[in-house]
JSON list of C-alpha atoms in Angstrom, two decimals:
[
{"chain": "A", "resi": 745, "resn": "UNK", "atom": "CA", "xyz": [31.27, 0.42, -203.35]},
{"chain": "A", "resi": 746, "resn": "UNK", "atom": "CA", "xyz": [29.56, 0.15, -199.95]},
{"chain": "A", "resi": 747, "resn": "UNK", "atom": "CA", "xyz": [32.92, -0.35, -198.21]},
{"chain": "A", "resi": 748, "resn": "UNK", "atom": "CA", "xyz": [34.39, 2.68, -199.96]},
{"chain": "A", "resi": 749, "resn": "UNK", "atom": "CA", "xyz": [31.42, 4.84, -198.96]},
{"chain": "A", "resi": 750, "resn": "UNK", "atom": "CA", "xyz": [31.76, 3.80, -195.32]},
{"chain": "A", "resi": 751, "resn": "UNK", "atom": "CA", "xyz": [35.47, 4.64, -195.29]},
{"chain": "A", "resi": 752, "resn": "UNK", "atom": "CA", "xyz": [34.81, 8.07, -196.74]},
{"chain": "A", "resi": 753, "resn": "UNK", "atom": "CA", "xyz": [32.17, 8.75, -194.10]},
{"chain": "A", "resi": 754, "resn": "UNK", "atom": "CA", "xyz": [34.50, 7.73, -191.26]},
{"chain": "A", "resi": 755, "resn": "UNK", "atom": "CA", "xyz": [37.21, 10.05, -192.55]},
{"chain": "A", "resi": 756, "resn": "UNK", "atom": "CA", "xyz": [34.73, 12.92, -192.85]},
{"chain": "A", "resi": 757, "resn": "UNK", "atom": "CA", "xyz": [33.54, 12.48, -189.25]},
{"chain": "A", "resi": 758, "resn": "UNK", "atom": "CA", "xyz": [37.12, 12.20, -188.02]},
{"chain": "A", "resi": 759, "resn": "UNK", "atom": "CA", "xyz": [38.10, 15.75, -189.01]},
{"chain": "A", "resi": 760, "resn": "UNK", "atom": "CA", "xyz": [37.10, 19.01, -187.34]},
{"chain": "A", "resi": 761, "resn": "UNK", "atom": "CA", "xyz": [33.59, 20.15, -188.14]},
{"chain": "A", "resi": 762, "resn": "UNK", "atom": "CA", "xyz": [32.63, 23.68, -189.09]},
{"chain": "A", "resi": 763, "resn": "UNK", "atom": "CA", "xyz": [31.23, 24.04, -185.57]},
{"chain": "A", "resi": 764, "resn": "UNK", "atom": "CA", "xyz": [34.54, 22.92, -184.07]},
{"chain": "A", "resi": 765, "resn": "UNK", "atom": "CA", "xyz": [36.35, 25.52, -186.15]},
{"chain": "A", "resi": 766, "resn": "UNK", "atom": "CA", "xyz": [34.00, 28.31, -185.12]},
{"chain": "A", "resi": 767, "resn": "UNK", "atom": "CA", "xyz": [34.34, 27.39, -181.46]},
{"chain": "A", "resi": 768, "resn": "UNK", "atom": "CA", "xyz": [38.13, 27.40, -181.84]},
{"chain": "A", "resi": 769, "resn": "UNK", "atom": "CA", "xyz": [37.93, 30.82, -183.51]},
{"chain": "A", "resi": 770, "resn": "UNK", "atom": "CA", "xyz": [35.93, 32.19, -180.56]},
{"chain": "A", "resi": 771, "resn": "UNK", "atom": "CA", "xyz": [38.40, 30.77, -178.06]},
{"chain": "A", "resi": 772, "resn": "UNK", "atom": "CA", "xyz": [41.42, 32.14, -179.91]},
{"chain": "A", "resi": 773, "resn": "UNK", "atom": "CA", "xyz": [39.80, 35.54, -180.40]},
{"chain": "A", "resi": 774, "resn": "UNK", "atom": "CA", "xyz": [39.05, 35.77, -176.69]},
{"chain": "A", "resi": 775, "resn": "UNK", "atom": "CA", "xyz": [42.60, 34.74, -175.81]},
{"chain": "A", "resi": 776, "resn": "UNK", "atom": "CA", "xyz": [43.98, 37.49, -178.07]},
{"chain": "A", "resi": 777, "resn": "UNK", "atom": "CA", "xyz": [41.61, 40.17, -176.81]},
{"chain": "A", "resi": 778, "resn": "UNK", "atom": "CA", "xyz": [42.38, 39.38, -173.17]},
{"chain": "A", "resi": 779, "resn": "UNK", "atom": "CA", "xyz": [45.99, 40.29, -173.83]},
{"chain": "A", "resi": 780, "resn": "UNK", "atom": "CA", "xyz": [44.76, 43.82, -174.58]},
{"chain": "A", "resi": 781, "resn": "UNK", "atom": "CA", "xyz": [41.92, 44.35, -172.09]},
{"chain": "A", "resi": 782, "resn": "UNK", "atom": "CA", "xyz": [40.41, 42.95, -168.90]},
{"chain": "A", "resi": 783, "resn": "UNK", "atom": "CA", "xyz": [37.46, 40.59, -168.89]},
{"chain": "A", "resi": 784, "resn": "UNK", "atom": "CA", "xyz": [35.28, 43.39, -167.53]},
{"chain": "A", "resi": 785, "resn": "UNK", "atom": "CA", "xyz": [36.20, 45.52, -170.55]},
{"chain": "A", "resi": 786, "resn": "UNK", "atom": "CA", "xyz": [35.67, 42.64, -172.97]},
{"chain": "A", "resi": 787, "resn": "UNK", "atom": "CA", "xyz": [32.34, 42.46, -174.80]},
{"chain": "A", "resi": 788, "resn": "UNK", "atom": "CA", "xyz": [30.63, 39.67, -176.67]},
{"chain": "A", "resi": 789, "resn": "UNK", "atom": "CA", "xyz": [30.39, 41.93, -179.71]},
{"chain": "A", "resi": 790, "resn": "UNK", "atom": "CA", "xyz": [34.17, 42.35, -179.68]},
{"chain": "A", "resi": 791, "resn": "UNK", "atom": "CA", "xyz": [34.72, 38.60, -179.39]},
{"chain": "A", "resi": 792, "resn": "UNK", "atom": "CA", "xyz": [32.27, 37.82, -182.19]},
{"chain": "A", "resi": 793, "resn": "UNK", "atom": "CA", "xyz": [33.81, 40.43, -184.49]},
{"chain": "A", "resi": 794, "resn": "UNK", "atom": "CA", "xyz": [37.37, 39.20, -183.81]},
{"chain": "A", "resi": 795, "resn": "UNK", "atom": "CA", "xyz": [36.29, 35.60, -184.34]},
{"chain": "A", "resi": 796, "resn": "UNK", "atom": "CA", "xyz": [34.52, 36.42, -187.60]},
{"chain": "A", "resi": 797, "resn": "UNK", "atom": "CA", "xyz": [31.13, 35.15, -186.40]},
{"chain": "A", "resi": 798, "resn": "UNK", "atom": "CA", "xyz": [27.83, 36.82, -185.68]},
{"chain": "A", "resi": 799, "resn": "UNK", "atom": "CA", "xyz": [26.65, 37.59, -182.16]},
{"chain": "A", "resi": 800, "resn": "UNK", "atom": "CA", "xyz": [23.90, 35.00, -182.69]},
{"chain": "A", "resi": 801, "resn": "UNK", "atom": "CA", "xyz": [26.52, 32.40, -183.67]},
{"chain": "A", "resi": 802, "resn": "UNK", "atom": "CA", "xyz": [28.51, 33.22, -180.53]},
{"chain": "A", "resi": 803, "resn": "UNK", "atom": "CA", "xyz": [25.52, 32.34, -178.35]},
{"chain": "A", "resi": 804, "resn": "UNK", "atom": "CA", "xyz": [25.17, 29.01, -180.11]},
{"chain": "A", "resi": 805, "resn": "UNK", "atom": "CA", "xyz": [28.54, 27.98, -178.64]},
{"chain": "A", "resi": 806, "resn": "UNK", "atom": "CA", "xyz": [28.80, 29.93, -175.37]},
{"chain": "A", "resi": 807, "resn": "UNK", "atom": "CA", "xyz": [26.16, 31.54, -173.13]},
{"chain": "A", "resi": 808, "resn": "UNK", "atom": "CA", "xyz": [28.49, 34.25, -171.75]},
{"chain": "A", "resi": 809, "resn": "UNK", "atom": "CA", "xyz": [31.99, 35.64, -172.12]},
{"chain": "A", "resi": 810, "resn": "UNK", "atom": "CA", "xyz": [32.81, 34.04, -168.76]},
{"chain": "A", "resi": 811, "resn": "UNK", "atom": "CA", "xyz": [31.96, 30.65, -170.27]},
{"chain": "A", "resi": 812, "resn": "UNK", "atom": "CA", "xyz": [34.54, 31.25, -173.00]},
{"chain": "A", "resi": 813, "resn": "UNK", "atom": "CA", "xyz": [37.19, 32.10, -170.42]},
{"chain": "A", "resi": 814, "resn": "UNK", "atom": "CA", "xyz": [36.26, 29.00, -168.41]},
{"chain": "A", "resi": 815, "resn": "UNK", "atom": "CA", "xyz": [36.81, 26.91, -171.55]},
{"chain": "A", "resi": 816, "resn": "UNK", "atom": "CA", "xyz": [40.24, 28.49, -171.96]},
{"chain": "A", "resi": 817, "resn": "UNK", "atom": "CA", "xyz": [40.97, 27.72, -168.30]},
{"chain": "A", "resi": 818, "resn": "UNK", "atom": "CA", "xyz": [39.96, 24.11, -168.83]},
{"chain": "A", "resi": 819, "resn": "UNK", "atom": "CA", "xyz": [42.74, 23.94, -171.39]},
{"chain": "A", "resi": 820, "resn": "UNK", "atom": "CA", "xyz": [45.21, 24.73, -168.59]},
{"chain": "A", "resi": 821, "resn": "UNK", "atom": "CA", "xyz": [43.87, 22.08, -166.19]},
{"chain": "A", "resi": 822, "resn": "UNK", "atom": "CA", "xyz": [46.37, 19.38, -167.14]},
{"chain": "A", "resi": 823, "resn": "UNK", "atom": "CA", "xyz": [49.24, 21.87, -167.21]},
{"chain": "A", "resi": 824, "resn": "UNK", "atom": "CA", "xyz": [48.62, 22.81, -163.61]},
{"chain": "A", "resi": 825, "resn": "UNK", "atom": "CA", "xyz": [48.12, 19.16, -162.65]},
{"chain": "A", "resi": 826, "resn": "UNK", "atom": "CA", "xyz": [51.50, 18.27, -164.12]},
{"chain": "A", "resi": 827, "resn": "UNK", "atom": "CA", "xyz": [53.19, 20.68, -161.68]},
{"chain": "A", "resi": 828, "resn": "UNK", "atom": "CA", "xyz": [51.98, 18.80, -158.59]},
{"chain": "A", "resi": 829, "resn": "UNK", "atom": "CA", "xyz": [54.88, 16.37, -158.31]},
{"chain": "A", "resi": 830, "resn": "UNK", "atom": "CA", "xyz": [55.98, 17.68, -154.91]},
{"chain": "A", "resi": 831, "resn": "UNK", "atom": "CA", "xyz": [52.59, 16.74, -153.44]},
{"chain": "A", "resi": 832, "resn": "UNK", "atom": "CA", "xyz": [53.33, 13.07, -154.13]},
{"chain": "A", "resi": 833, "resn": "UNK", "atom": "CA", "xyz": [56.63, 13.09, -152.23]},
{"chain": "A", "resi": 834, "resn": "UNK", "atom": "CA", "xyz": [57.28, 12.44, -148.55]},
{"chain": "A", "resi": 835, "resn": "UNK", "atom": "CA", "xyz": [59.32, 14.84, -146.47]},
{"chain": "A", "resi": 836, "resn": "UNK", "atom": "CA", "xyz": [60.37, 18.43, -146.99]},
{"chain": "A", "resi": 837, "resn": "UNK", "atom": "CA", "xyz": [62.36, 18.14, -150.27]},
{"chain": "A", "resi": 838, "resn": "UNK", "atom": "CA", "xyz": [62.95, 21.86, -150.69]},
{"chain": "A", "resi": 839, "resn": "UNK", "atom": "CA", "xyz": [64.34, 21.44, -154.21]},
{"chain": "A", "resi": 840, "resn": "UNK", "atom": "CA", "xyz": [61.19, 19.66, -155.39]},
{"chain": "A", "resi": 841, "resn": "UNK", "atom": "CA", "xyz": [58.96, 22.36, -153.89]},
{"chain": "A", "resi": 842, "resn": "UNK", "atom": "CA", "xyz": [61.07, 25.08, -155.51]},
{"chain": "A", "resi": 843, "resn": "UNK", "atom": "CA", "xyz": [60.71, 23.31, -158.86]},
{"chain": "A", "resi": 844, "resn": "UNK", "atom": "CA", "xyz": [56.95, 23.03, -158.31]},
{"chain": "A", "resi": 845, "resn": "UNK", "atom": "CA", "xyz": [56.77, 26.78, -157.75]},
{"chain": "A", "resi": 846, "resn": "UNK", "atom": "CA", "xyz": [58.91, 27.42, -160.83]},
{"chain": "A", "resi": 847, "resn": "UNK", "atom": "CA", "xyz": [56.58, 25.33, -163.01]},
{"chain": "A", "resi": 848, "resn": "UNK", "atom": "CA", "xyz": [53.46, 27.03, -161.67]},
{"chain": "A", "resi": 849, "resn": "UNK", "atom": "CA", "xyz": [55.03, 30.44, -162.27]},
{"chain": "A", "resi": 850, "resn": "UNK", "atom": "CA", "xyz": [55.79, 29.39, -165.85]},
{"chain": "A", "resi": 851, "resn": "UNK", "atom": "CA", "xyz": [52.12, 28.53, -166.47]},
{"chain": "A", "resi": 852, "resn": "UNK", "atom": "CA", "xyz": [51.11, 31.85, -164.95]},
{"chain": "A", "resi": 853, "resn": "UNK", "atom": "CA", "xyz": [53.62, 33.73, -167.08]},
{"chain": "A", "resi": 854, "resn": "UNK", "atom": "CA", "xyz": [52.49, 32.10, -170.32]},
{"chain": "A", "resi": 855, "resn": "UNK", "atom": "CA", "xyz": [48.76, 32.43, -169.65]},
{"chain": "A", "resi": 856, "resn": "UNK", "atom": "CA", "xyz": [48.57, 35.50, -167.41]},
{"chain": "A", "resi": 857, "resn": "UNK", "atom": "CA", "xyz": [45.87, 37.16, -169.50]},
{"chain": "A", "resi": 858, "resn": "UNK", "atom": "CA", "xyz": [43.52, 34.22, -168.94]},
{"chain": "A", "resi": 859, "resn": "UNK", "atom": "CA", "xyz": [44.43, 33.48, -165.33]},
{"chain": "A", "resi": 860, "resn": "UNK", "atom": "CA", "xyz": [44.10, 37.12, -164.30]},
{"chain": "A", "resi": 861, "resn": "UNK", "atom": "CA", "xyz": [40.37, 36.72, -164.96]},
{"chain": "A", "resi": 862, "resn": "UNK", "atom": "CA", "xyz": [40.22, 34.56, -161.81]},
{"chain": "A", "resi": 863, "resn": "UNK", "atom": "CA", "xyz": [42.01, 36.91, -159.45]},
{"chain": "A", "resi": 864, "resn": "UNK", "atom": "CA", "xyz": [39.43, 39.58, -158.76]},
{"chain": "A", "resi": 865, "resn": "UNK", "atom": "CA", "xyz": [37.02, 42.10, -160.19]},
{"chain": "A", "resi": 866, "resn": "UNK", "atom": "CA", "xyz": [33.32, 41.71, -160.70]},
{"chain": "A", "resi": 867, "resn": "UNK", "atom": "CA", "xyz": [33.57, 38.95, -163.28]},
{"chain": "A", "resi": 868, "resn": "UNK", "atom": "CA", "xyz": [35.04, 36.36, -160.93]},
{"chain": "A", "resi": 869, "resn": "UNK", "atom": "CA", "xyz": [31.82, 36.51, -158.90]},
{"chain": "A", "resi": 870, "resn": "UNK", "atom": "CA", "xyz": [29.91, 34.86, -161.74]},
{"chain": "A", "resi": 871, "resn": "UNK", "atom": "CA", "xyz": [29.72, 31.28, -162.85]},
{"chain": "A", "resi": 872, "resn": "UNK", "atom": "CA", "xyz": [31.45, 29.47, -164.45]},
{"chain": "A", "resi": 873, "resn": "UNK", "atom": "CA", "xyz": [34.71, 31.19, -163.48]},
{"chain": "A", "resi": 874, "resn": "UNK", "atom": "CA", "xyz": [34.06, 30.75, -159.79]},
{"chain": "A", "resi": 875, "resn": "UNK", "atom": "CA", "xyz": [33.37, 27.05, -160.39]},
{"chain": "A", "resi": 876, "resn": "UNK", "atom": "CA", "xyz": [36.73, 26.61, -162.11]},
{"chain": "A", "resi": 877, "resn": "UNK", "atom": "CA", "xyz": [38.55, 28.46, -159.31]},
{"chain": "A", "resi": 878, "resn": "UNK", "atom": "CA", "xyz": [36.82, 26.30, -156.69]},
{"chain": "A", "resi": 879, "resn": "UNK", "atom": "CA", "xyz": [37.79, 23.09, -158.50]},
{"chain": "A", "resi": 880, "resn": "UNK", "atom": "CA", "xyz": [41.40, 24.22, -158.90]},
{"chain": "A", "resi": 881, "resn": "UNK", "atom": "CA", "xyz": [41.66, 25.20, -155.24]},
{"chain": "A", "resi": 882, "resn": "UNK", "atom": "CA", "xyz": [40.10, 21.95, -154.10]},
{"chain": "A", "resi": 883, "resn": "UNK", "atom": "CA", "xyz": [42.46, 19.83, -156.18]},
{"chain": "A", "resi": 884, "resn": "UNK", "atom": "CA", "xyz": [45.47, 21.65, -154.71]},
{"chain": "A", "resi": 885, "resn": "UNK", "atom": "CA", "xyz": [44.13, 21.50, -151.17]},
{"chain": "A", "resi": 886, "resn": "UNK", "atom": "CA", "xyz": [43.34, 17.79, -151.40]},
{"chain": "A", "resi": 887, "resn": "UNK", "atom": "CA", "xyz": [46.80, 16.95, -152.74]},
{"chain": "A", "resi": 888, "resn": "UNK", "atom": "CA", "xyz": [48.66, 19.18, -150.28]},
{"chain": "A", "resi": 889, "resn": "UNK", "atom": "CA", "xyz": [46.57, 18.11, -147.28]},
{"chain": "A", "resi": 890, "resn": "UNK", "atom": "CA", "xyz": [47.33, 14.49, -148.15]},
{"chain": "A", "resi": 891, "resn": "UNK", "atom": "CA", "xyz": [51.07, 15.20, -148.15]},
{"chain": "A", "resi": 892, "resn": "UNK", "atom": "CA", "xyz": [50.89, 17.13, -144.88]},
{"chain": "A", "resi": 893, "resn": "UNK", "atom": "CA", "xyz": [48.90, 14.34, -143.23]},
{"chain": "A", "resi": 894, "resn": "UNK", "atom": "CA", "xyz": [51.50, 11.76, -144.30]},
{"chain": "A", "resi": 895, "resn": "UNK", "atom": "CA", "xyz": [54.37, 13.90, -143.03]},
{"chain": "A", "resi": 896, "resn": "UNK", "atom": "CA", "xyz": [52.60, 14.61, -139.75]},
{"chain": "A", "resi": 897, "resn": "UNK", "atom": "CA", "xyz": [52.00, 10.91, -139.23]},
{"chain": "A", "resi": 898, "resn": "UNK", "atom": "CA", "xyz": [55.69, 10.24, -139.92]},
{"chain": "A", "resi": 899, "resn": "UNK", "atom": "CA", "xyz": [56.75, 12.94, -137.47]},
{"chain": "A", "resi": 900, "resn": "UNK", "atom": "CA", "xyz": [58.33, 15.06, -140.21]},
{"chain": "A", "resi": 901, "resn": "UNK", "atom": "CA", "xyz": [55.78, 17.88, -139.92]},
{"chain": "A", "resi": 902, "resn": "UNK", "atom": "CA", "xyz": [54.56, 19.07, -136.51]},
{"chain": "A", "resi": 903, "resn": "UNK", "atom": "CA", "xyz": [51.10, 17.91, -135.52]},
{"chain": "A", "resi": 904, "resn": "UNK", "atom": "CA", "xyz": [48.48, 20.10, -133.91]},
{"chain": "A", "resi": 905, "resn": "UNK", "atom": "CA", "xyz": [47.02, 21.91, -136.92]},
{"chain": "A", "resi": 906, "resn": "UNK", "atom": "CA", "xyz": [44.63, 20.10, -139.23]},
{"chain": "A", "resi": 907, "resn": "UNK", "atom": "CA", "xyz": [46.29, 19.33, -142.60]},
{"chain": "A", "resi": 908, "resn": "UNK", "atom": "CA", "xyz": [43.35, 20.84, -144.49]},
{"chain": "A", "resi": 909, "resn": "UNK", "atom": "CA", "xyz": [43.67, 24.11, -142.56]},
{"chain": "A", "resi": 910, "resn": "UNK", "atom": "CA", "xyz": [47.38, 24.29, -143.39]},
{"chain": "A", "resi": 911, "resn": "UNK", "atom": "CA", "xyz": [46.71, 23.46, -147.04]},
{"chain": "A", "resi": 912, "resn": "UNK", "atom": "CA", "xyz": [44.09, 26.21, -147.25]},
{"chain": "A", "resi": 913, "resn": "UNK", "atom": "CA", "xyz": [46.56, 28.72, -145.77]},
{"chain": "A", "resi": 914, "resn": "UNK", "atom": "CA", "xyz": [49.19, 27.75, -148.33]},
{"chain": "A", "resi": 915, "resn": "UNK", "atom": "CA", "xyz": [46.63, 27.99, -151.16]},
{"chain": "A", "resi": 916, "resn": "UNK", "atom": "CA", "xyz": [45.66, 31.51, -150.11]},
{"chain": "A", "resi": 917, "resn": "UNK", "atom": "CA", "xyz": [49.32, 32.51, -149.95]},
{"chain": "A", "resi": 918, "resn": "UNK", "atom": "CA", "xyz": [50.01, 31.13, -153.43]},
{"chain": "A", "resi": 919, "resn": "UNK", "atom": "CA", "xyz": [46.97, 32.90, -154.88]},
{"chain": "A", "resi": 920, "resn": "UNK", "atom": "CA", "xyz": [48.31, 36.20, -153.58]},
{"chain": "A", "resi": 921, "resn": "UNK", "atom": "CA", "xyz": [51.88, 35.70, -154.81]},
{"chain": "A", "resi": 922, "resn": "UNK", "atom": "CA", "xyz": [51.88, 33.95, -158.20]},
{"chain": "A", "resi": 923, "resn": "UNK", "atom": "CA", "xyz": [50.29, 36.79, -160.22]},
{"chain": "A", "resi": 924, "resn": "UNK", "atom": "CA", "xyz": [53.11, 39.06, -159.05]},
{"chain": "A", "resi": 925, "resn": "UNK", "atom": "CA", "xyz": [55.92, 36.49, -159.21]},
{"chain": "A", "resi": 926, "resn": "UNK", "atom": "CA", "xyz": [55.07, 35.72, -162.84]},
{"chain": "A", "resi": 927, "resn": "UNK", "atom": "CA", "xyz": [55.81, 39.34, -163.77]},
{"chain": "A", "resi": 928, "resn": "UNK", "atom": "CA", "xyz": [59.35, 39.22, -162.39]},
{"chain": "A", "resi": 929, "resn": "UNK", "atom": "CA", "xyz": [62.52, 38.34, -164.26]},
{"chain": "A", "resi": 930, "resn": "UNK", "atom": "CA", "xyz": [66.09, 37.42, -163.45]},
{"chain": "A", "resi": 931, "resn": "UNK", "atom": "CA", "xyz": [67.37, 37.64, -159.89]},
{"chain": "A", "resi": 932, "resn": "UNK", "atom": "CA", "xyz": [64.11, 39.14, -158.60]},
{"chain": "A", "resi": 933, "resn": "UNK", "atom": "CA", "xyz": [62.18, 36.14, -159.98]},
{"chain": "A", "resi": 934, "resn": "UNK", "atom": "CA", "xyz": [64.57, 33.63, -158.41]},
{"chain": "A", "resi": 935, "resn": "UNK", "atom": "CA", "xyz": [64.48, 35.42, -155.07]},
{"chain": "A", "resi": 936, "resn": "UNK", "atom": "CA", "xyz": [60.67, 35.52, -155.07]},
{"chain": "A", "resi": 937, "resn": "UNK", "atom": "CA", "xyz": [60.48, 31.77, -155.79]},
{"chain": "A", "resi": 938, "resn": "UNK", "atom": "CA", "xyz": [62.96, 31.03, -153.00]},
{"chain": "A", "resi": 939, "resn": "UNK", "atom": "CA", "xyz": [61.06, 33.26, -150.57]},
{"chain": "A", "resi": 940, "resn": "UNK", "atom": "CA", "xyz": [57.72, 31.62, -151.39]},
{"chain": "A", "resi": 941, "resn": "UNK", "atom": "CA", "xyz": [59.30, 28.20, -150.93]},
{"chain": "A", "resi": 942, "resn": "UNK", "atom": "CA", "xyz": [60.71, 29.18, -147.54]},
{"chain": "A", "resi": 943, "resn": "UNK", "atom": "CA", "xyz": [57.40, 30.59, -146.35]},
{"chain": "A", "resi": 944, "resn": "UNK", "atom": "CA", "xyz": [55.45, 27.47, -147.39]},
{"chain": "A", "resi": 945, "resn": "UNK", "atom": "CA", "xyz": [57.97, 25.22, -145.64]},
{"chain": "A", "resi": 946, "resn": "UNK", "atom": "CA", "xyz": [57.81, 27.39, -142.52]},
{"chain": "A", "resi": 947, "resn": "UNK", "atom": "CA", "xyz": [54.01, 27.20, -142.48]},
{"chain": "A", "resi": 948, "resn": "UNK", "atom": "CA", "xyz": [53.87, 23.43, -142.95]},
{"chain": "A", "resi": 949, "resn": "UNK", "atom": "CA", "xyz": [57.05, 22.19, -141.23]},
{"chain": "A", "resi": 950, "resn": "UNK", "atom": "CA", "xyz": [58.11, 25.02, -138.92]},
{"chain": "A", "resi": 951, "resn": "UNK", "atom": "CA", "xyz": [61.49, 25.16, -140.70]},
{"chain": "A", "resi": 952, "resn": "UNK", "atom": "CA", "xyz": [62.79, 25.87, -144.18]},
{"chain": "A", "resi": 953, "resn": "UNK", "atom": "CA", "xyz": [64.98, 22.85, -144.79]}
]
């Protein structure tokens, strides 16, 4: 009987708890509401009502609406990381960079409502959104600066500008372009990806292929 009781307890602990379910409801409600309004227009009351929880219950799981959005952004962390294949290569490899940009645009397109919360407005000035943005930028800059440094050392990329400075310039360029590129379709989308790829290669290598 003791063995059976232990097994039952393990199974019970292995499933989602009521708290897990409520947290998931808050996250999903926020995701849905952000498709209809900006984060500045979003209220905790609206999130709690859509999630089917009280305002008091909301605060048990998240201190602010920005914290909910940051949790949603954390769910995209690995998706963005999986797009970084070009950073691990040596040399220009235009096709790989174009594919990298295509994958990033796909993440932006699928999750635009969440990612738009990081692109401006009053809310981005508050933690924890700014912390997530800083971490994402730093990961990109570290990976890209490493690639640039390797290619400069190999004589593939021109020396003279610090790799970190170049990586920061590319990061700023991407931040400005991806929200708009993700809205495009068809030939306009393909042209925008190709143009971004050419500009990045020109900045880093002084040539586009």
